[in-house]
Amino acid sequence: MAKTPVQFTLNGTHRAHFVDGGANLLDVLRREVGDLSPKYGCGQGTCGTCTVLINGEPHLSCLTLAESVEGKSLETTSGMANGPDLHPLQRIFMESFAAQCGYCTPGMLMAAKALLAGNPNPTREEVIEGISGNICRCTGYEPIIDAILQAAVELRSGRVA
Amino acid sequence: MTIHKGRGFACINYPIGMNLGGDPSQALVHSTPDGKFKVALSAIDLGQGMKSVTRQLAAETLGVPVEDVYVDTADSDTGPHDMGSFASRGTHRVGNAVIQASREARGLLLEAAAEELEVNASDLETDGKGNINVKGAPSRSIAVAETAIAAQFKQGRTISGRGIFLIPTSDVDPETGEMTPVSCFAHAAVVVDLQVDDETGEVEVLEINSAYEVGRALNPKMVEQQLIGGAWMGVSHALYETTEPYYPNRDHGPTDFNQYLMPGPGEVVNHNIAVLERPAEDAPYGGKGPGEMCANPLLPGVANAVYNAVGVRVDALPITPEKILRGIQAIGGARPQGMR
């Protein structure tokens, strides 16, 4: 089958790849690009662990056609840290025990990042809504919700980058 | 339509690990030439924190900083034998093996240090910060790293230890039928508050209060986290999850994730936990580990609360709206427990 050239930016870096027609974005990111941070969970848009940001909006990469990101800006969790400095969300997730097995964490971080970008001062209910597309099996969600609320406070106070 | 509130109580006596074949776990500990320690295990951390806890146990027993210990669970082909990560056995079984291995390694570490300092090993103590001192004379000291270098390049010996934990075989007494299959029990009690809509059969959990007795909480924050998450998994099993909703009839089972019901972040409720610490004698520094027990009592707790709310005793999981409505129909209308 003929391959289609696709160009996009991934975490600020320009990328160009030839993708199979109908290939989904998650496969391309993991297998072609080599960015393993978005995880394969259910493969049918139910669990949210493959969430990536496309032009700042959260999308399920397992249901996104790779060809459709032509010219767009993609973000994944592998681009969140600034060198050795974790993004505040990552650091507070770690400090607040918001990850156990860690499999849902990349999707949770992406959903949280998108939420806080659009709504820097969310209520608890808005945080719950923001991560409602993401399933966590271990934590019971409480620590994740608390961590996002705490990160929102830190990000608003401007103490961190 | 009436909303009925109900409260359910359940408690649990939870046996840690199993008895099959002695339930063994092995651990191997060795120092690298730069004085760091590696702990080789074949039990795997599934997210419950076994790597962190065994690291703490090794550091505590060796007398070195926790930063200087690395736990390697990478390969069950080449690592020492372990039954596995299940039955809430990690902290207890693996932890005990790690302590035994670390004790042997510590003995060899002190022997190597004694040779360098020209003193008796029994006169040495560790400061937990990476140094080995002569008791009462802290100026006579050698770093763990220096000791490891000396052992490797000068003395020609390893600083290493082997550990295994094995449950003694317990036979059944032919007269009484008694046996002691388990040496270590954890305990918990939970109170579940919920409400049931007698028109739709829907259950909404309102609050969970619990007390968990886990022996010494070796890592209190991680214990709390596992209890919150595990208890919620119990609620999920009680009310939502099944692969065979009409067991043993296999019709209507989910064929994929889209049809498998699980609660999301919107369903989470407040859970107040009291952690009680009653260290067990044969447990590593008294820690039994929360394990599966965090989930188990929630299932009868929810079932009892539903009975309390509408008088329906559902005896097959999960407790679905359909089962509740059929139950209400069978008894001729909701009968809250206080009103029968």
Coordinates of C-alpha atoms in Angstrom, one line a residue:
Chain A
M1 CA 0.0 0.0 0.0
A2 CA 1.3 3.4 -0.8
K3 CA 2.5 5.4 2.2
T4 CA 1.5 9.0 2.9
P5 CA 4.0 11.6 4.0
V6 CA 2.9 13.4 7.1
Q7 CA 4.6 16.4 8.8
F8 CA 3.9 17.6 12.2
T9 CA 5.7 18.9 15.3
L10 CA 6.1 16.7 18.3
N11 CA 6.9 18.5 21.5
G12 CA 8.3 21.3 19.5
T13 CA 10.4 19.3 17.2
H14 CA 9.6 19.0 13.5
R15 CA 8.9 15.5 12.3
A16 CA 8.3 13.9 8.9
H17 CA 7.1 10.3 8.5
F18 CA 5.7 8.1 5.9
V19 CA 2.7 6.4 7.3
D20 CA 0.4 3.6 6.0
G21 CA -3.0 4.6 4.9
G22 CA -5.4 4.2 7.8
A23 CA -2.6 3.9 10.4
N24 CA -3.6 5.3 13.7
L25 CA -1.6 8.0 15.5
L26 CA -0.8 5.9 18.5
D27 CA 0.9 3.2 16.3
V28 CA 2.8 5.8 14.4
L29 CA 4.0 7.6 17.6
R30 CA 5.1 4.4 19.2
R31 CA 6.5 2.4 16.3
E32 CA 7.6 5.0 13.7
V33 CA 8.5 7.9 15.9
G34 CA 9.6 5.9 18.9
D35 CA 7.8 8.0 21.5
L36 CA 6.6 5.3 23.9
S37 CA 5.0 7.7 26.3
P38 CA 1.4 7.4 25.0
K39 CA 0.3 3.9 26.0
Y40 CA -1.8 1.3 24.3
G41 CA -4.6 0.4 26.7
C42 CA -7.9 -0.7 25.1
G43 CA -7.3 0.4 21.6
Q44 CA -10.9 1.5 21.2
G45 CA -11.1 4.9 22.9
T46 CA -12.4 3.8 26.2
C47 CA -9.5 4.0 28.7
G48 CA -7.7 7.3 27.8
T49 CA -4.2 6.2 28.4
C50 CA -3.2 7.0 24.8
T51 CA -4.3 10.6 25.2
V52 CA -2.1 13.2 23.4
L53 CA -2.6 16.9 22.8
I54 CA -3.2 18.0 19.2
N55 CA -3.0 21.8 18.9
G56 CA -3.5 21.8 22.6
E57 CA -6.7 19.7 22.7
P58 CA -6.7 16.2 24.2
H59 CA -7.3 13.5 21.6
L60 CA -7.3 9.7 21.9
S61 CA -4.4 8.8 19.6
C62 CA -5.7 5.2 19.1
L63 CA -8.7 6.6 17.3
T64 CA -6.9 9.4 15.4
L65 CA -5.8 8.8 11.9
A66 CA -2.1 9.6 11.6
E67 CA -2.7 11.4 8.3
S68 CA -5.0 13.8 10.0
V69 CA -2.3 15.5 12.1
E70 CA -0.6 16.9 9.0
G71 CA 0.7 20.4 9.9
K72 CA -0.4 20.1 13.5
S73 CA 1.3 20.5 16.8
L74 CA 1.4 17.4 19.0
E75 CA 2.3 17.1 22.6
T76 CA 3.0 13.9 24.6
T77 CA 4.2 13.4 28.2
S78 CA 7.7 12.8 27.0
G79 CA 7.9 16.5 26.2
M80 CA 6.6 17.7 29.6
A81 CA 9.8 17.8 31.6
N82 CA 12.3 20.6 31.0
G83 CA 15.6 18.7 31.0
P84 CA 15.9 17.2 34.5
D85 CA 13.1 19.4 35.8
L86 CA 9.8 17.6 35.9
H87 CA 6.7 19.6 34.9
P88 CA 4.8 20.6 38.0
L89 CA 2.0 18.2 37.2
Q90 CA 4.5 15.3 36.9
R91 CA 6.3 16.3 40.2
I92 CA 3.1 16.7 42.1
F93 CA 1.7 13.4 40.7
M94 CA 4.8 11.8 42.0
E95 CA 4.8 13.5 45.4
S96 CA 1.0 12.9 45.9
F97 CA 1.1 9.2 45.1
A98 CA -1.1 9.9 42.1
A99 CA 0.5 7.0 40.2
Q100 CA 0.6 3.4 41.3
C101 CA 1.2 1.0 38.4
G102 CA 1.6 4.1 36.2
Y103 CA -0.1 2.8 33.1
C104 CA -2.9 5.5 33.1
T105 CA -0.5 8.2 34.1
P106 CA 0.5 9.5 30.7
G107 CA -3.1 10.0 29.7
M108 CA -4.0 11.5 33.0
L109 CA -1.1 14.0 32.7
M110 CA -2.2 15.0 29.2
A111 CA -5.8 15.4 30.2
A112 CA -4.8 17.4 33.2
K113 CA -2.4 19.6 31.2
A114 CA -5.2 20.4 28.6
L115 CA -7.6 21.1 31.4
L116 CA -5.3 23.5 33.3
A117 CA -4.3 25.3 30.1
G118 CA -8.0 26.2 29.4
N119 CA -9.0 26.6 33.0
P120 CA -6.2 27.5 35.4
N121 CA -8.6 27.5 38.4
P122 CA -10.8 24.5 38.1
T123 CA -13.2 23.3 40.7
R124 CA -13.0 19.7 42.0
E125 CA -16.0 18.9 39.7
E126 CA -14.3 20.4 36.7
V127 CA -11.2 18.3 37.4
I128 CA -13.4 15.2 37.6
E129 CA -15.0 16.2 34.3
G130 CA -11.5 16.9 32.8
I131 CA -10.3 13.3 33.5
S132 CA -13.6 11.6 33.0
G133 CA -12.3 10.0 29.8
N134 CA -9.4 8.3 31.6
I135 CA -9.6 5.1 33.6
C136 CA -7.4 4.4 36.5
R137 CA -7.5 0.9 38.1
C138 CA -5.2 1.5 41.1
T139 CA -5.6 4.8 42.8
G140 CA -9.3 5.2 43.2
Y141 CA -8.9 8.6 41.5
E142 CA -8.7 10.6 44.7
P143 CA -4.9 11.2 44.7
I144 CA -5.1 12.2 41.0
I145 CA -7.8 14.7 41.5
D146 CA -6.0 16.2 44.5
A147 CA -2.7 16.3 42.6
I148 CA -4.3 18.2 39.7
L149 CA -5.9 20.7 42.1
Q150 CA -2.6 21.2 43.8
A151 CA -0.8 21.7 40.5
A152 CA -3.3 24.3 39.5
V153 CA -2.5 26.3 42.7
E154 CA 1.2 26.1 42.0
L155 CA 0.9 27.0 38.3
R156 CA -1.3 30.0 39.1
S157 CA 1.1 31.3 41.8
G158 CA 3.8 31.4 39.1
R159 CA 6.3 29.8 41.4
V160 CA 7.2 27.3 38.8
A161 CA 7.7 27.4 35.1
Chain B
M1 CA -39.8 6.9 43.5
T2 CA -38.1 6.9 46.8
I3 CA -34.4 7.1 47.7
H4 CA -33.5 4.7 50.6
K5 CA -30.4 5.2 52.6
G6 CA -28.6 2.2 53.9
R7 CA -25.5 1.4 56.0
G8 CA -23.5 -1.8 55.8
F9 CA -20.8 -3.2 58.0
A10 CA -18.2 -5.8 57.2
C11 CA -15.0 -7.0 58.8
I12 CA -12.3 -9.3 57.7
N13 CA -9.6 -11.6 59.1
Y14 CA -7.1 -11.8 56.3
P15 CA -4.5 -14.5 56.0
I16 CA -1.3 -13.0 54.5
G17 CA 0.2 -15.2 51.7
M18 CA -0.7 -18.9 51.2
N19 CA 0.6 -22.2 52.5
L20 CA 1.0 -24.1 49.3
G21 CA 4.5 -25.7 49.1
G22 CA 5.7 -23.5 51.9
D23 CA 5.1 -20.3 49.8
P24 CA 8.8 -19.6 49.4
S25 CA 10.5 -16.3 48.4
Q26 CA 14.2 -15.9 47.8
A27 CA 16.3 -12.8 47.7
L28 CA 19.9 -12.2 46.8
V29 CA 21.8 -9.1 47.9
H30 CA 25.3 -8.1 46.8
S31 CA 27.3 -4.9 46.9
T32 CA 28.9 -3.4 43.8
P33 CA 32.5 -2.4 44.0
D34 CA 31.4 1.2 44.7
G35 CA 29.5 0.3 47.9
K36 CA 25.9 0.3 46.5
F37 CA 23.7 -2.7 47.1
K38 CA 21.7 -4.6 44.6
V39 CA 18.7 -6.7 45.7
A40 CA 17.7 -9.4 43.2
L41 CA 14.1 -10.6 43.3
S42 CA 11.8 -12.4 41.0
A43 CA 8.6 -11.0 42.7
I44 CA 7.4 -8.2 40.5
D45 CA 6.1 -4.8 41.6
L46 CA 2.7 -4.4 40.0
G47 CA 2.3 -0.9 41.3
Q48 CA 1.6 -1.8 44.9
G49 CA 5.0 -0.5 46.0
M50 CA 7.0 -3.7 46.7
K51 CA 10.1 -2.3 45.1
S52 CA 10.0 0.7 47.5
V53 CA 9.3 -1.4 50.6
T54 CA 11.9 -4.1 49.9
R55 CA 14.4 -1.3 49.3
Q56 CA 13.6 0.2 52.7
L57 CA 13.9 -3.2 54.3
A58 CA 17.3 -3.8 52.7
A59 CA 18.6 -0.4 53.6
E60 CA 17.4 -0.6 57.2
T61 CA 18.9 -4.1 57.7
L62 CA 22.2 -3.4 55.9
G63 CA 22.5 0.0 57.8
V64 CA 23.1 2.0 54.6
P65 CA 21.2 4.9 53.1
V66 CA 18.1 3.9 51.1
E67 CA 19.5 5.8 48.1
D68 CA 22.3 3.3 48.0
V69 CA 20.1 0.3 47.5
Y70 CA 18.7 -0.8 44.1
V71 CA 16.0 -3.4 43.8
D72 CA 16.2 -5.4 40.6
T73 CA 13.0 -7.4 39.7
A74 CA 13.8 -7.4 36.1
D75 CA 14.1 -11.1 35.2
S76 CA 12.4 -14.1 36.7
D77 CA 14.5 -16.3 34.4
T78 CA 17.8 -15.4 36.0
G79 CA 16.7 -14.1 39.4
P80 CA 16.2 -16.2 42.5
H81 CA 13.0 -18.2 42.8
D82 CA 9.8 -16.6 44.0
M83 CA 6.2 -17.8 44.0
G84 CA 5.1 -14.4 42.7
S85 CA 3.2 -11.2 43.5
F86 CA -0.2 -12.3 44.7
A87 CA -2.1 -13.3 47.9
S88 CA -0.8 -10.2 49.6
R89 CA 2.4 -12.0 50.2
G90 CA 5.0 -9.4 48.9
T91 CA 5.8 -7.4 52.0
H92 CA 5.7 -10.4 54.3
R93 CA 7.3 -13.2 52.3
V94 CA 9.6 -11.3 50.1
G95 CA 10.4 -8.8 52.8
N96 CA 11.5 -11.5 55.2
A97 CA 13.8 -13.0 52.5
V98 CA 15.3 -9.6 51.8
I99 CA 16.0 -9.1 55.5
Q100 CA 17.7 -12.5 55.8
A101 CA 19.8 -11.8 52.7
S102 CA 20.7 -8.3 54.0
R103 CA 21.7 -9.6 57.4
E104 CA 24.2 -12.0 55.8
A105 CA 25.5 -9.3 53.5
R106 CA 25.8 -6.9 56.5
G107 CA 27.8 -9.5 58.4
L108 CA 30.3 -9.7 55.5
L109 CA 30.4 -5.9 55.1
L110 CA 31.3 -5.6 58.8
E111 CA 34.0 -8.3 58.4
A112 CA 35.5 -6.6 55.5
A113 CA 35.5 -3.3 57.4
A114 CA 37.0 -4.9 60.5
E115 CA 39.9 -6.2 58.4
E116 CA 40.6 -2.7 57.1
L117 CA 40.2 -1.0 60.5
E118 CA 42.0 -3.9 62.3
V119 CA 39.3 -4.3 64.9
N120 CA 36.8 -7.0 65.7
A121 CA 33.7 -7.0 63.5
S122 CA 31.4 -7.2 66.6
D123 CA 32.8 -3.8 67.7
L124 CA 31.5 -2.1 64.5
E125 CA 28.3 -0.3 63.8
T126 CA 26.8 1.5 60.8
D127 CA 25.5 5.1 61.0
G128 CA 23.0 4.6 58.2
K129 CA 24.7 7.4 56.2
G130 CA 27.2 5.3 54.4
N131 CA 29.8 4.9 57.2
I132 CA 31.0 2.1 59.5
N133 CA 32.3 3.3 62.9
V134 CA 34.0 1.6 65.8
K135 CA 31.5 1.7 68.6
G136 CA 32.3 4.4 71.1
A137 CA 35.1 5.7 68.8
P138 CA 33.3 7.4 65.9
S139 CA 36.6 8.9 64.7
R140 CA 37.7 5.3 63.7
S141 CA 35.6 5.0 60.7
I142 CA 35.5 3.7 57.2
A143 CA 33.0 4.4 54.4
V144 CA 30.9 1.6 53.1
A145 CA 32.2 2.5 49.6
E146 CA 35.8 2.2 50.7
T147 CA 35.0 -1.1 52.4
A148 CA 33.4 -2.4 49.2
I149 CA 36.5 -1.4 47.2
A150 CA 38.8 -3.1 49.7
A151 CA 36.7 -6.2 49.6
Q152 CA 36.7 -6.4 45.8
F153 CA 40.2 -5.4 45.0
K154 CA 42.3 -6.2 48.1
Q155 CA 40.6 -8.8 50.2
G156 CA 39.2 -10.7 47.3
R157 CA 35.8 -11.4 48.8
T158 CA 32.2 -10.6 48.0
I159 CA 29.8 -8.7 50.2
S160 CA 26.7 -10.6 49.6
G161 CA 23.8 -12.4 51.2
R162 CA 21.2 -15.1 50.5
G163 CA 17.7 -15.1 51.9
I164 CA 14.7 -17.3 51.8
F165 CA 11.4 -17.3 53.6
L166 CA 9.6 -20.6 53.9
I167 CA 6.4 -21.3 55.8
P168 CA 6.9 -24.4 58.0
T169 CA 4.7 -27.3 56.8
S170 CA 1.5 -27.6 58.8
D171 CA -0.1 -31.0 58.8
V172 CA -3.7 -31.6 59.7
D173 CA -4.2 -33.1 63.2
P174 CA -6.0 -36.4 62.5
E175 CA -7.8 -36.2 65.8
T176 CA -9.1 -32.6 65.7
G177 CA -8.7 -31.6 62.1
E178 CA -6.7 -28.6 63.3
M179 CA -3.9 -27.0 61.3
T180 CA -2.0 -23.7 61.2
P181 CA -2.0 -22.8 57.5
V182 CA -1.2 -19.2 58.1
S183 CA 1.1 -17.5 60.5
C184 CA 0.2 -13.9 59.9
F185 CA -3.3 -12.2 59.8
A186 CA -4.2 -8.7 58.9
H187 CA -7.6 -7.3 59.8
A188 CA -10.1 -4.6 58.7
A189 CA -13.6 -3.3 59.3
V190 CA -15.5 -1.1 57.0
V191 CA -18.8 0.9 57.1
V192 CA -20.4 1.7 53.8
D193 CA -23.1 4.4 53.4
L194 CA -25.1 4.4 50.2
Q195 CA -28.5 5.1 48.8
V196 CA -30.8 3.0 46.6
D197 CA -33.4 4.3 44.2
D198 CA -36.3 1.9 44.4
E199 CA -37.6 2.8 41.0
T200 CA -34.4 2.4 39.0
G201 CA -32.5 0.1 41.3
E202 CA -29.5 2.4 41.1
V203 CA -27.0 2.5 43.9
E204 CA -25.0 5.6 44.8
V205 CA -22.2 5.1 47.4
L206 CA -22.1 8.1 49.7
E207 CA -19.2 7.6 52.0
I208 CA -16.8 4.9 53.3
N209 CA -15.3 4.7 56.7
S210 CA -12.8 2.1 57.6
A211 CA -10.2 0.8 59.9
Y212 CA -7.3 -1.4 58.6
E213 CA -4.9 -3.2 60.8
V214 CA -1.8 -3.9 58.6
G215 CA 0.9 -4.5 61.1
R216 CA 3.6 -1.8 61.0
A217 CA 2.9 0.6 58.1
L218 CA 6.4 0.3 56.6
N219 CA 5.6 3.2 54.2
P220 CA 2.6 5.0 55.7
K221 CA 1.9 7.1 52.6
M222 CA 1.9 4.1 50.3
V223 CA -0.2 2.1 52.7
E224 CA -2.9 4.9 52.7
Q225 CA -2.7 5.1 48.9
Q226 CA -3.1 1.3 48.5
L227 CA -6.0 1.3 50.9
I228 CA -7.9 4.1 49.1
G229 CA -7.4 2.6 45.7
G230 CA -7.9 -1.0 46.7
A231 CA -11.1 -0.2 48.6
W232 CA -12.5 1.5 45.5
M233 CA -11.6 -1.5 43.5
G234 CA -13.8 -3.5 46.0
V235 CA -16.7 -1.1 45.4
S236 CA -16.2 -1.5 41.7
H237 CA -16.4 -5.3 42.0
A238 CA -19.5 -5.0 44.3
L239 CA -21.5 -2.8 42.0
Y240 CA -20.1 -2.8 38.5
E241 CA -17.7 -5.3 37.2
T242 CA -18.3 -8.7 35.7
T243 CA -17.5 -10.7 32.6
E244 CA -20.5 -13.0 33.2
P245 CA -23.5 -10.9 34.3
Y246 CA -25.8 -14.0 34.2
Y247 CA -23.4 -16.6 35.3
P248 CA -23.4 -19.5 34.6
N249 CA -25.2 -18.4 31.5
R250 CA -22.6 -16.6 29.4
D251 CA -25.0 -14.4 27.5
H252 CA -24.6 -10.7 27.6
G253 CA -21.0 -10.8 28.8
P254 CA -18.8 -7.9 27.7
T255 CA -16.8 -8.7 24.5
D256 CA -14.4 -5.8 25.0
F257 CA -13.6 -2.7 27.1
N258 CA -16.5 -0.7 25.7
Q259 CA -19.0 -3.1 27.4
Y260 CA -17.1 -3.7 30.6
L261 CA -18.5 -1.4 33.3
M262 CA -16.1 0.3 35.6
P263 CA -16.6 3.4 37.8
G264 CA -14.9 6.6 36.7
P265 CA -13.6 9.6 38.6
G266 CA -17.1 11.0 38.9
E267 CA -18.2 8.1 41.1
V268 CA -15.5 8.4 43.7
V269 CA -16.6 9.1 47.3
N270 CA -15.0 10.3 50.5
H271 CA -13.2 7.5 52.3
N272 CA -11.9 8.0 55.9
I273 CA -9.3 5.5 56.9
A274 CA -7.9 4.7 60.3
V275 CA -4.7 2.7 60.0
L276 CA -4.0 0.5 63.0
E277 CA -0.6 -1.0 63.6
R278 CA -0.3 -4.3 65.4
P279 CA 3.0 -5.7 64.3
A280 CA 3.1 -9.5 63.7
E281 CA 5.9 -11.5 65.2
D282 CA 7.1 -13.1 62.0
A283 CA 6.6 -10.1 59.8
P284 CA 9.4 -7.9 58.5
Y285 CA 9.8 -5.2 61.1
G286 CA 6.2 -6.0 61.9
G287 CA 4.7 -5.1 58.5
K288 CA 2.0 -7.4 57.2
G289 CA 1.1 -5.5 54.1
P290 CA -2.4 -4.3 53.0
G291 CA -2.7 -6.3 49.7
E292 CA -6.0 -7.7 48.6
M293 CA -7.5 -7.1 52.0
C294 CA -8.1 -3.4 51.1
A295 CA -10.7 -4.5 48.5
N296 CA -12.3 -7.6 50.1
P297 CA -14.5 -6.2 52.9
L298 CA -16.1 -3.6 50.7
L299 CA -18.1 -6.3 48.8
P300 CA -20.0 -7.6 51.8
G301 CA -20.1 -4.1 53.2
V302 CA -22.0 -2.9 50.1
A303 CA -24.2 -6.0 50.0
N304 CA -25.2 -5.4 53.6
A305 CA -25.9 -1.7 53.0
V306 CA -28.2 -2.5 50.1
Y307 CA -30.0 -5.0 52.3
N308 CA -30.2 -2.3 55.0
A309 CA -31.6 0.2 52.5
V310 CA -34.3 -1.8 50.7
G311 CA -34.4 -5.2 52.3
V312 CA -33.1 -7.1 49.3
R313 CA -30.4 -9.7 49.9
V314 CA -28.4 -9.9 46.7
D315 CA -26.1 -13.0 46.8
A316 CA -24.5 -12.8 43.4
L317 CA -22.0 -10.1 42.3
P318 CA -22.1 -7.5 41.0
I319 CA -25.2 -6.0 42.7
T320 CA -26.8 -4.6 39.6
P321 CA -29.9 -2.4 39.4
E322 CA -31.7 -5.3 37.7
K323 CA -31.0 -7.7 40.7
I324 CA -32.1 -5.1 43.1
L325 CA -35.4 -4.3 41.2
R326 CA -36.2 -8.1 40.9
G327 CA -35.5 -8.4 44.6
I328 CA -37.8 -5.5 45.5
Q329 CA -40.5 -7.0 43.3
A330 CA -40.1 -10.4 45.0
I331 CA -40.7 -8.9 48.5
G332 CA -43.5 -6.7 47.3
G333 CA -41.8 -3.3 47.6
A334 CA -38.8 -1.8 49.2
R335 CA -38.5 -2.7 52.9
P336 CA -35.9 -0.7 54.6
Q337 CA -34.4 -2.7 57.5
G338 CA -35.7 -0.4 60.2
M339 CA -39.2 -0.7 59.0
R340 CA -39.7 -4.5 58.9

